[in-house]
JSON list of N, CA and C in Angstrom, two decimals:
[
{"chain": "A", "resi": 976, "resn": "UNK", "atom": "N", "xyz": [15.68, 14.87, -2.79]},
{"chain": "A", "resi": 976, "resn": "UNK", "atom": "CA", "xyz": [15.83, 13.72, -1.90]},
{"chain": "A", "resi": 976, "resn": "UNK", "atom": "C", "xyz": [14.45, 13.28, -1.44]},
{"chain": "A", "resi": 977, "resn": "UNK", "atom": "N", "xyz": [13.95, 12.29, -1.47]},
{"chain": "A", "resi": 977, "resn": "UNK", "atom": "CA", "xyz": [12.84, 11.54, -1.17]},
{"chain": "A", "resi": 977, "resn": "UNK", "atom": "C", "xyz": [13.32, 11.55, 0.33]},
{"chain": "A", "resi": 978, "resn": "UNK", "atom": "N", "xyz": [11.65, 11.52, 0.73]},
{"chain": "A", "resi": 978, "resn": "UNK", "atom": "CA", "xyz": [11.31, 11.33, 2.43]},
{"chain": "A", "resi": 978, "resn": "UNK", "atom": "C", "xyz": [11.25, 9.83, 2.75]},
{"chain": "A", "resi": 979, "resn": "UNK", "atom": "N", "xyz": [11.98, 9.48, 3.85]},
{"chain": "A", "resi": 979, "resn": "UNK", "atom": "CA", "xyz": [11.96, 7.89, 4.28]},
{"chain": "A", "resi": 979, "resn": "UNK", "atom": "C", "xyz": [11.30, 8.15, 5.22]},
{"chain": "A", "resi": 980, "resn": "UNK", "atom": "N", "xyz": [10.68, 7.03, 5.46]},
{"chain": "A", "resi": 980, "resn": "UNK", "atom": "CA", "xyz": [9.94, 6.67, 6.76]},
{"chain": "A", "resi": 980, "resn": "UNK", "atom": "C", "xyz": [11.28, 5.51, 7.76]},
{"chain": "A", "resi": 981, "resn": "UNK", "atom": "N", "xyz": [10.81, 5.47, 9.13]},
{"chain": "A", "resi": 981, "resn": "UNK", "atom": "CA", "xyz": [11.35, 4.77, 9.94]},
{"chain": "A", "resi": 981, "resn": "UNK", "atom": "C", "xyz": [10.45, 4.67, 11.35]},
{"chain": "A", "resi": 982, "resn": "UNK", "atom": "N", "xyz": [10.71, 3.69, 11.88]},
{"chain": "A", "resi": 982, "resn": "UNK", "atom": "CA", "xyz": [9.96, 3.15, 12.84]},
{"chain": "A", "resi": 982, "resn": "UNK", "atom": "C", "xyz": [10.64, 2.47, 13.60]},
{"chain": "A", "resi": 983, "resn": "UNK", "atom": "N", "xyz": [11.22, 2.85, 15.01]},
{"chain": "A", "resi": 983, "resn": "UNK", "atom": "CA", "xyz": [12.04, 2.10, 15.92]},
{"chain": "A", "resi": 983, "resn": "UNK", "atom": "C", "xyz": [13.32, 1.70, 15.24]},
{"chain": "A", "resi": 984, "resn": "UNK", "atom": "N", "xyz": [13.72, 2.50, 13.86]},
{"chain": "A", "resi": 984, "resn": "UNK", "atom": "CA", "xyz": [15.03, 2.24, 13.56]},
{"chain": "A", "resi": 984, "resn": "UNK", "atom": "C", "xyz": [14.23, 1.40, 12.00]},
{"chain": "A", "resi": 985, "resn": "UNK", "atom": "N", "xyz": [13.76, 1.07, 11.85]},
{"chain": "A", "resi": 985, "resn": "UNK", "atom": "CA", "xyz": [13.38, 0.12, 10.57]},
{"chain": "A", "resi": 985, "resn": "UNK", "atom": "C", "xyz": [12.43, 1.11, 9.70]},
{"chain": "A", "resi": 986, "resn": "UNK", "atom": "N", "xyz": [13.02, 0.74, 8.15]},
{"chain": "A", "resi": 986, "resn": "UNK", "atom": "CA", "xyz": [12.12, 1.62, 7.20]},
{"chain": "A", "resi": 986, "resn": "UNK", "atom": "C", "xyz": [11.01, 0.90, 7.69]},
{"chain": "A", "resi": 987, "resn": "UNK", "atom": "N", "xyz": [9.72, 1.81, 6.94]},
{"chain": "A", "resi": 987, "resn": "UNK", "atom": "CA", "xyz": [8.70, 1.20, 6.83]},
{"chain": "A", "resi": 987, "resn": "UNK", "atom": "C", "xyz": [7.62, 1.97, 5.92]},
{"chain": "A", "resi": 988, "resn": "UNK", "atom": "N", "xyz": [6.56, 1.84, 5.53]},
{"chain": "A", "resi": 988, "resn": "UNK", "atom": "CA", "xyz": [6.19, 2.72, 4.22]},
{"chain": "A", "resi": 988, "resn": "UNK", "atom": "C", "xyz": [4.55, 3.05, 4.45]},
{"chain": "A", "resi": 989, "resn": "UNK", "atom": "N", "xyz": [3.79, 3.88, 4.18]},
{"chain": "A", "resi": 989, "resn": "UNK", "atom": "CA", "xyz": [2.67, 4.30, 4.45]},
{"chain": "A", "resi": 989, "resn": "UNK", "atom": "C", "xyz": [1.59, 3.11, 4.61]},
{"chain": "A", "resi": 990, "resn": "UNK", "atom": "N", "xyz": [1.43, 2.19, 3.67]},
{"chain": "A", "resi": 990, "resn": "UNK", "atom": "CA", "xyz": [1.33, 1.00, 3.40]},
{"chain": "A", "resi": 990, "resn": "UNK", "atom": "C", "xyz": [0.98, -0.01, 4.42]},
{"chain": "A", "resi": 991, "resn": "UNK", "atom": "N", "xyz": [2.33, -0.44, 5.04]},
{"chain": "A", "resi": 991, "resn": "UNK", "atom": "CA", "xyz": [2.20, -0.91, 6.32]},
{"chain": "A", "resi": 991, "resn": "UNK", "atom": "C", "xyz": [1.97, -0.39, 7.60]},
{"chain": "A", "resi": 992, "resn": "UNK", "atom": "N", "xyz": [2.40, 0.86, 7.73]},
{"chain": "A", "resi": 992, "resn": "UNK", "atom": "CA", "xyz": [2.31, 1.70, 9.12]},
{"chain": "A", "resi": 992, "resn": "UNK", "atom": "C", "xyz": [0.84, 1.25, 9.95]},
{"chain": "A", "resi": 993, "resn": "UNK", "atom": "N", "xyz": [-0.34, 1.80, 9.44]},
{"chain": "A", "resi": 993, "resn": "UNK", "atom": "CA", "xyz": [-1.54, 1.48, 9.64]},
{"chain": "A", "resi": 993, "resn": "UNK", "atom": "C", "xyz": [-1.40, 0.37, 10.63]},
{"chain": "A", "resi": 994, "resn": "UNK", "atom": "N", "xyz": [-0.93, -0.85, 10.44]},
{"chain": "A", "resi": 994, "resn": "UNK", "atom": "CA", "xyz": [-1.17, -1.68, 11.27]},
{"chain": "A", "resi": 994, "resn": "UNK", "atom": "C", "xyz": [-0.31, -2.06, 12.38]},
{"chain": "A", "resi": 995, "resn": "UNK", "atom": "N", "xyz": [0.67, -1.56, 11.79]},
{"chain": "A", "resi": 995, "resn": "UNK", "atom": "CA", "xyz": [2.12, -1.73, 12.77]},
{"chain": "A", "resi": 995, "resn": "UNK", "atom": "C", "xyz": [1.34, -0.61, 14.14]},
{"chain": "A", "resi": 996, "resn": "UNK", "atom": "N", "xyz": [0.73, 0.75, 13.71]},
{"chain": "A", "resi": 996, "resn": "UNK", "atom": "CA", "xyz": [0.24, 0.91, 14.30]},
{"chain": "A", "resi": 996, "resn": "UNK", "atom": "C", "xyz": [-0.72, 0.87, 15.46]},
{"chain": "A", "resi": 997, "resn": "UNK", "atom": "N", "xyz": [-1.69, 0.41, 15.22]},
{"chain": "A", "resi": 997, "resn": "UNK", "atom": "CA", "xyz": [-2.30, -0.44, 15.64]},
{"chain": "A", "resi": 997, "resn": "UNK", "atom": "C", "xyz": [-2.11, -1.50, 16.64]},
{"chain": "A", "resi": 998, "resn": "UNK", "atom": "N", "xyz": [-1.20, -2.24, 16.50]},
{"chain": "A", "resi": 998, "resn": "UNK", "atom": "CA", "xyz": [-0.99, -3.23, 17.04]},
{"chain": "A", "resi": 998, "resn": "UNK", "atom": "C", "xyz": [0.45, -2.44, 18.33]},
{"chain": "A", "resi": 999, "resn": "UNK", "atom": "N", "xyz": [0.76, -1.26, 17.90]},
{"chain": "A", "resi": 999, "resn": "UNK", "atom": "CA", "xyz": [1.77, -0.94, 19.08]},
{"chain": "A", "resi": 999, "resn": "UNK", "atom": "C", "xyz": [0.54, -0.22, 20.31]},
{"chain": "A", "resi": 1000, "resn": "UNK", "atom": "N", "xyz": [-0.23, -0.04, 19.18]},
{"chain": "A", "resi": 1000, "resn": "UNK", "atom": "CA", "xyz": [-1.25, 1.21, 20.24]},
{"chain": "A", "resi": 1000, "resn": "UNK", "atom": "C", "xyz": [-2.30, 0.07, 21.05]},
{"chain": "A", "resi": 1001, "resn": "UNK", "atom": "N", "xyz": [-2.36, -1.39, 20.63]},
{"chain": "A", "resi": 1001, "resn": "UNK", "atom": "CA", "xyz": [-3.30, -2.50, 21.07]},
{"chain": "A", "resi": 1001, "resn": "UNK", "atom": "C", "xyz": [-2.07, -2.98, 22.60]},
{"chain": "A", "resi": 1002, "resn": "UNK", "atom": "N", "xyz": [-1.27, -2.73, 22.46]},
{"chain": "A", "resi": 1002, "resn": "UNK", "atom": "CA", "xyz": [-0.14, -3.44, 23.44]},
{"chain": "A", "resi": 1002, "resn": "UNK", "atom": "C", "xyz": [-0.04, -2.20, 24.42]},
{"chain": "A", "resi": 1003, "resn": "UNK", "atom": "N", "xyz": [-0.44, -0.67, 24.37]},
{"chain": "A", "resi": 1003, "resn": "UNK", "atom": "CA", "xyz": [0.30, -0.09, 25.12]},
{"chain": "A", "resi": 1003, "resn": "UNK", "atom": "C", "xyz": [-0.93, 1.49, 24.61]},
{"chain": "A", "resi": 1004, "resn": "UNK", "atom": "N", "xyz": [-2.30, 1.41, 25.30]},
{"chain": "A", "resi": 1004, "resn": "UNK", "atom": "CA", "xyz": [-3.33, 2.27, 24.61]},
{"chain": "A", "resi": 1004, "resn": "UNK", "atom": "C", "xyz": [-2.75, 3.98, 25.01]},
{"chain": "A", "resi": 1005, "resn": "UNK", "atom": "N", "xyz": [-1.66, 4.15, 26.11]},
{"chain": "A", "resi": 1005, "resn": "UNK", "atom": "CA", "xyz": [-1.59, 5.24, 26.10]},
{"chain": "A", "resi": 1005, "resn": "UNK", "atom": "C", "xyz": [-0.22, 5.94, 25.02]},
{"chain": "A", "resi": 1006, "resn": "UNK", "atom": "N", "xyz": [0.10, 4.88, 24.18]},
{"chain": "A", "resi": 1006, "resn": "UNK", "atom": "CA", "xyz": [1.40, 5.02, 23.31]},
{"chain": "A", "resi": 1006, "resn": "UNK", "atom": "C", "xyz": [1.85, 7.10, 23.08]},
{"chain": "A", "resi": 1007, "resn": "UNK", "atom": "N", "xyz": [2.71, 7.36, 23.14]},
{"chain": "A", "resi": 1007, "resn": "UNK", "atom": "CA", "xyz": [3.22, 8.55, 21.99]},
{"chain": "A", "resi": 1007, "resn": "UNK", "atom": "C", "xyz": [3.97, 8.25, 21.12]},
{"chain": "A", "resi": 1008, "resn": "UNK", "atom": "N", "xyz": [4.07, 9.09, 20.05]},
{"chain": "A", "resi": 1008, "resn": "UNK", "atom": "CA", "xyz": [4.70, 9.01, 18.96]},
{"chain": "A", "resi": 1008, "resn": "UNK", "atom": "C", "xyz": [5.74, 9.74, 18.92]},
{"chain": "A", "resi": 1009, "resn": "UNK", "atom": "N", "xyz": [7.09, 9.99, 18.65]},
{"chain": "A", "resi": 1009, "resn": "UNK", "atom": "CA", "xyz": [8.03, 10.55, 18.32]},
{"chain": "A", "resi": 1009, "resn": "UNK", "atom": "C", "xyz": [8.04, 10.83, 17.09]},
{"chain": "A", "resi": 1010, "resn": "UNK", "atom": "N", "xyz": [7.76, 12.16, 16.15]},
{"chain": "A", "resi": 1010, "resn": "UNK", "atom": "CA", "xyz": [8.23, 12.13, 14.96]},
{"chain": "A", "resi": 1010, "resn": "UNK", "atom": "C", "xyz": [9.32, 13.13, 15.07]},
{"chain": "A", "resi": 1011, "resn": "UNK", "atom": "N", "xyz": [10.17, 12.90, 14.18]},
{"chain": "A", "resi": 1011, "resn": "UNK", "atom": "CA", "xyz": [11.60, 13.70, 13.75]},
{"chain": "A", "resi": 1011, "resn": "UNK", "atom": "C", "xyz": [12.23, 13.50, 12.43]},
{"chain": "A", "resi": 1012, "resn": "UNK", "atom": "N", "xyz": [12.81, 14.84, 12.28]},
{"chain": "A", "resi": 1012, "resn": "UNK", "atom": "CA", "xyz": [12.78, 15.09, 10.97]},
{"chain": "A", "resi": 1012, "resn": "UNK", "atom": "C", "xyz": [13.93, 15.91, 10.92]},
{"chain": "A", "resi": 1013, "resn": "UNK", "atom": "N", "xyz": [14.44, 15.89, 9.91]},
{"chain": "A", "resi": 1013, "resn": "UNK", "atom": "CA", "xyz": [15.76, 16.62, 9.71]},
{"chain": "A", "resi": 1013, "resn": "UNK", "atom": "C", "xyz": [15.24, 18.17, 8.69]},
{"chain": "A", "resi": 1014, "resn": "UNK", "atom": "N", "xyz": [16.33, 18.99, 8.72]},
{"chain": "A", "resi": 1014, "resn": "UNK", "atom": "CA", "xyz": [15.69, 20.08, 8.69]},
{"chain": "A", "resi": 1014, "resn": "UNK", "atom": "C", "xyz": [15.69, 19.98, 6.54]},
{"chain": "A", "resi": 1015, "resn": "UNK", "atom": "N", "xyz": [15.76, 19.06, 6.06]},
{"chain": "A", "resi": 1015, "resn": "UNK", "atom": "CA", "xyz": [16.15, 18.87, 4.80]},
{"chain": "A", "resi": 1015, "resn": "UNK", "atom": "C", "xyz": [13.99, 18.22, 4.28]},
{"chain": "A", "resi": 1016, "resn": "UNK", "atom": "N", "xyz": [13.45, 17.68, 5.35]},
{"chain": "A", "resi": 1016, "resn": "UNK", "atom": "CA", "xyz": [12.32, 17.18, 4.96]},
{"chain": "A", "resi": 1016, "resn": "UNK", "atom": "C", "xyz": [10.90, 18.34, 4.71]},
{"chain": "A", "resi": 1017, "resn": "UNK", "atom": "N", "xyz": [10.60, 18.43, 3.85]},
{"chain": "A", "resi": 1017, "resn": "UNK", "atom": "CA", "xyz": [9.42, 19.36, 3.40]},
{"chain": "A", "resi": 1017, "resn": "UNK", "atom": "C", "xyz": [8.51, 19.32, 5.00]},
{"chain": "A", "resi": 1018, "resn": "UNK", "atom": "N", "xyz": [8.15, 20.73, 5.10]},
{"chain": "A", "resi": 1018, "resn": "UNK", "atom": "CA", "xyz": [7.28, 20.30, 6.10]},
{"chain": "A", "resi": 1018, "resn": "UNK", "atom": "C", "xyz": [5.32, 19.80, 5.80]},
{"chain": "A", "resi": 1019, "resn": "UNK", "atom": "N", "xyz": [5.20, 19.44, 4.59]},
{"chain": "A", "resi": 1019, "resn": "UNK", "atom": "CA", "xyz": [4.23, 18.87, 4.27]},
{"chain": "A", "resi": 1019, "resn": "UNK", "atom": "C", "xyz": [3.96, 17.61, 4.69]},
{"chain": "A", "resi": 1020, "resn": "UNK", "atom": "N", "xyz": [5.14, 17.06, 4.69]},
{"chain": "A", "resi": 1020, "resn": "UNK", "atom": "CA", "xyz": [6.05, 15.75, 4.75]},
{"chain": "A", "resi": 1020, "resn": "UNK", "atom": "C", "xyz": [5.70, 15.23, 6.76]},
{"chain": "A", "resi": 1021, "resn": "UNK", "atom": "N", "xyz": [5.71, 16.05, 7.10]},
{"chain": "A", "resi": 1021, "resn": "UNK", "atom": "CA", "xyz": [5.51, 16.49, 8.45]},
{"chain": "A", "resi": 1021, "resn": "UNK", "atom": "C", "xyz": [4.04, 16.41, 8.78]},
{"chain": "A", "resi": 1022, "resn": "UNK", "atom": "N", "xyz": [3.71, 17.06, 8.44]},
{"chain": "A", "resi": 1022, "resn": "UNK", "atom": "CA", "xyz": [2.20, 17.50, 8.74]},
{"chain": "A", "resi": 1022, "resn": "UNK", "atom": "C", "xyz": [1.11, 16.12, 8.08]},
{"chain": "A", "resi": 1023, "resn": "UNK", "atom": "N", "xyz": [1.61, 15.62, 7.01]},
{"chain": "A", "resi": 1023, "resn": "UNK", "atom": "CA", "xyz": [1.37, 14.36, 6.51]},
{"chain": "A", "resi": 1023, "resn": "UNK", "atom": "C", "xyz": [1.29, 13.41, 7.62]},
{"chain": "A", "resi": 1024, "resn": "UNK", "atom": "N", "xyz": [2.56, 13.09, 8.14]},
{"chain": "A", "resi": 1024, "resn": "UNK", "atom": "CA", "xyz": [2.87, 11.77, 9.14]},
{"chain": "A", "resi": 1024, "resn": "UNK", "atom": "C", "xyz": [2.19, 12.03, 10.05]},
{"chain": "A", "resi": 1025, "resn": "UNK", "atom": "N", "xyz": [1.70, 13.50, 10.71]},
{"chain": "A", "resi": 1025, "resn": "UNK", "atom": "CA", "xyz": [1.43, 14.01, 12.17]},
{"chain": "A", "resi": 1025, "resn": "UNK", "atom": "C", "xyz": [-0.30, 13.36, 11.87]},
{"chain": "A", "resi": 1026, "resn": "UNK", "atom": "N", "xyz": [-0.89, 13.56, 10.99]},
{"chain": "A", "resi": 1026, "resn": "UNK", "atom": "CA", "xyz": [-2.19, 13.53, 10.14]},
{"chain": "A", "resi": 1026, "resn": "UNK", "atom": "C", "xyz": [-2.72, 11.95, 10.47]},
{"chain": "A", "resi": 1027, "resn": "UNK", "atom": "N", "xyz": [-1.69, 11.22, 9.65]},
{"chain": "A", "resi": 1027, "resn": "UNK", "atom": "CA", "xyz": [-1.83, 9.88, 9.43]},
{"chain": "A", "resi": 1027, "resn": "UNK", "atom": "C", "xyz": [-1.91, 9.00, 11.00]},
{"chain": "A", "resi": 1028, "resn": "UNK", "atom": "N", "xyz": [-0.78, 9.22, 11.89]},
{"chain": "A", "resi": 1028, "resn": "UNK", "atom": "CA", "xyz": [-0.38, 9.23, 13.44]},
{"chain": "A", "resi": 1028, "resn": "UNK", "atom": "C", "xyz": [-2.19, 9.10, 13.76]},
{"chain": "A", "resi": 1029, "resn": "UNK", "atom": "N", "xyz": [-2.31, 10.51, 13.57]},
{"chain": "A", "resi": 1029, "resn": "UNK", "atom": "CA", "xyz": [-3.59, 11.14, 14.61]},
{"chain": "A", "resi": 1029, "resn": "UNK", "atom": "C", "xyz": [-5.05, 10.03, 14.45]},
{"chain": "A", "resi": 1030, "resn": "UNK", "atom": "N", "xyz": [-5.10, 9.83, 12.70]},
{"chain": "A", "resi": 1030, "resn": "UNK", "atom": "CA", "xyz": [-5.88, 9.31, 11.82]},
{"chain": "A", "resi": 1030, "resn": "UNK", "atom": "C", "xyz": [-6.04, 7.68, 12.66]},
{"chain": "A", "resi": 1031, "resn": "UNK", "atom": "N", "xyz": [-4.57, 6.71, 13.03]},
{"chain": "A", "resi": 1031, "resn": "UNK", "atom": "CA", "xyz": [-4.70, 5.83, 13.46]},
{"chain": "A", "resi": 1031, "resn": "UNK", "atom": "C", "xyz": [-4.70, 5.48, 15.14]},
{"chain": "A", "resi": 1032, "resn": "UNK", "atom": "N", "xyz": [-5.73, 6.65, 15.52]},
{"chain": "A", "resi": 1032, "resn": "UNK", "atom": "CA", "xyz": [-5.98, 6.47, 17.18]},
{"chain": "A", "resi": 1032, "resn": "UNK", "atom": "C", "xyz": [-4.63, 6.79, 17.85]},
{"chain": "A", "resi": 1033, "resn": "UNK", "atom": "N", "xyz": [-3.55, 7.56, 17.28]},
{"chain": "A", "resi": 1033, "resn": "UNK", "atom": "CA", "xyz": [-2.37, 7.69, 18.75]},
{"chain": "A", "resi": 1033, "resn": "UNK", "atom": "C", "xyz": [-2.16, 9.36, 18.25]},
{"chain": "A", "resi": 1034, "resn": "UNK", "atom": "N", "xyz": [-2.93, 9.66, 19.74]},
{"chain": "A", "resi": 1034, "resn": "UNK", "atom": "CA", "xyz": [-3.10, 11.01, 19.87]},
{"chain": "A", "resi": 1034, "resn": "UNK", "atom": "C", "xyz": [-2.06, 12.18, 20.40]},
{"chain": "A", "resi": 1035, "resn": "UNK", "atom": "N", "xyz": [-1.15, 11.58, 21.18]},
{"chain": "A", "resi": 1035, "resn": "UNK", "atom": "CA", "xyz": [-0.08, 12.01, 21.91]},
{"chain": "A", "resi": 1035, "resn": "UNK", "atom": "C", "xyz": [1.37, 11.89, 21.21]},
{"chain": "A", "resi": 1036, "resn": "UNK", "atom": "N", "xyz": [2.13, 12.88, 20.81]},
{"chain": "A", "resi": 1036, "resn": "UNK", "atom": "CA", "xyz": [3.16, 13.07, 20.17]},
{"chain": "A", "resi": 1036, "resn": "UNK", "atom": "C", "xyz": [4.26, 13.87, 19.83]},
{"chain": "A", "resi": 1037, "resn": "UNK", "atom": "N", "xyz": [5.19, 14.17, 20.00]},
{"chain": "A", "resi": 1037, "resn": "UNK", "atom": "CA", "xyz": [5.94, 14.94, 20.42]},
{"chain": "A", "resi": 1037, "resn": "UNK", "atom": "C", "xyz": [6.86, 15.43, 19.07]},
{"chain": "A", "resi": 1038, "resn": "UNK", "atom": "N", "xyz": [7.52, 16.23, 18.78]},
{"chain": "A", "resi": 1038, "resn": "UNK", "atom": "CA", "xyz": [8.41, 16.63, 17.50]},
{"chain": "A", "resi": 1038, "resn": "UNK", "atom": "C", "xyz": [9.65, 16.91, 17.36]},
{"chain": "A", "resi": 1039, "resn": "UNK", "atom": "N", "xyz": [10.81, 16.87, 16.69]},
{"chain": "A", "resi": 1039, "resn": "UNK", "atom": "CA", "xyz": [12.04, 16.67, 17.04]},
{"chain": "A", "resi": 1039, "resn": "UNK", "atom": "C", "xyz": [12.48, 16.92, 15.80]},
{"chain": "A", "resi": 1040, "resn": "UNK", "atom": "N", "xyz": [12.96, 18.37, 15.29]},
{"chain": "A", "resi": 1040, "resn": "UNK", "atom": "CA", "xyz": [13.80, 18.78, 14.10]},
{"chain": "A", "resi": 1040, "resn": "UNK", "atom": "C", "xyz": [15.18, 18.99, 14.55]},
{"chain": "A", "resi": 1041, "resn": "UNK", "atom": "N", "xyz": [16.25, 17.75, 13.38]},
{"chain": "A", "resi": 1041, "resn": "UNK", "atom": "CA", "xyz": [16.96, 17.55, 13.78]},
{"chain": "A", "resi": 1041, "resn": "UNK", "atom": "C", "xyz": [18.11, 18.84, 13.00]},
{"chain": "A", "resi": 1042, "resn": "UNK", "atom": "N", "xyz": [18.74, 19.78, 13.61]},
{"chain": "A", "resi": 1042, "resn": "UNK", "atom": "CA", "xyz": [19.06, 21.21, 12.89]},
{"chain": "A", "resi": 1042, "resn": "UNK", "atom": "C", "xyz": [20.65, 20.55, 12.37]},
{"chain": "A", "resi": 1043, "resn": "UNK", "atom": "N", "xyz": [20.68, 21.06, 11.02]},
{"chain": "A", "resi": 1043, "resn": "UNK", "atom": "CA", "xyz": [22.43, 21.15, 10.36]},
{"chain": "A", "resi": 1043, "resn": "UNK", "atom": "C", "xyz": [23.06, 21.88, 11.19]},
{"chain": "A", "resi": 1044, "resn": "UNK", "atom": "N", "xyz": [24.44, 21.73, 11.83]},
{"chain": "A", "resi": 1044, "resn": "UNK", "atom": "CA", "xyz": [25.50, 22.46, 12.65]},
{"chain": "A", "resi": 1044, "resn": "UNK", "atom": "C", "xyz": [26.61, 22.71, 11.39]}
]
């Protein structure tokens, strides 16, 4: 299964993030990030997004593995 990206509910792809970025962190400089992940996503996959996050100035972020019941 391929890893999706999402953003406030909307795909979105490495590609664009960068700026979408940007422009949430230009509106609101103390932003956090929520990433979450289901327990099915590689944690490379993880450590990737946390990377990229950090890479585009939003330093504050929190983590949320979502567990199979």
């Amino acid at each position: 299964k391929a890893s999706q990206l999402f953003l406030d509910g909307q795909p979105v792809s490495y590609n664009n993030l960068a700026a979408i970025l940007a422009e949430k962190k230009l509106a609101k400089p103390d932003i956090a990030a929520l990433v979450s992940a289901d327990v099915l996503t590689p944690h490379g996959e993880v450590v990737k997004l946390i990377d990229f996050i950090r890479k585009n100035g939003i330093t504050n972020f929190a983590i949320n593995v979502e567990i199979e019941e």
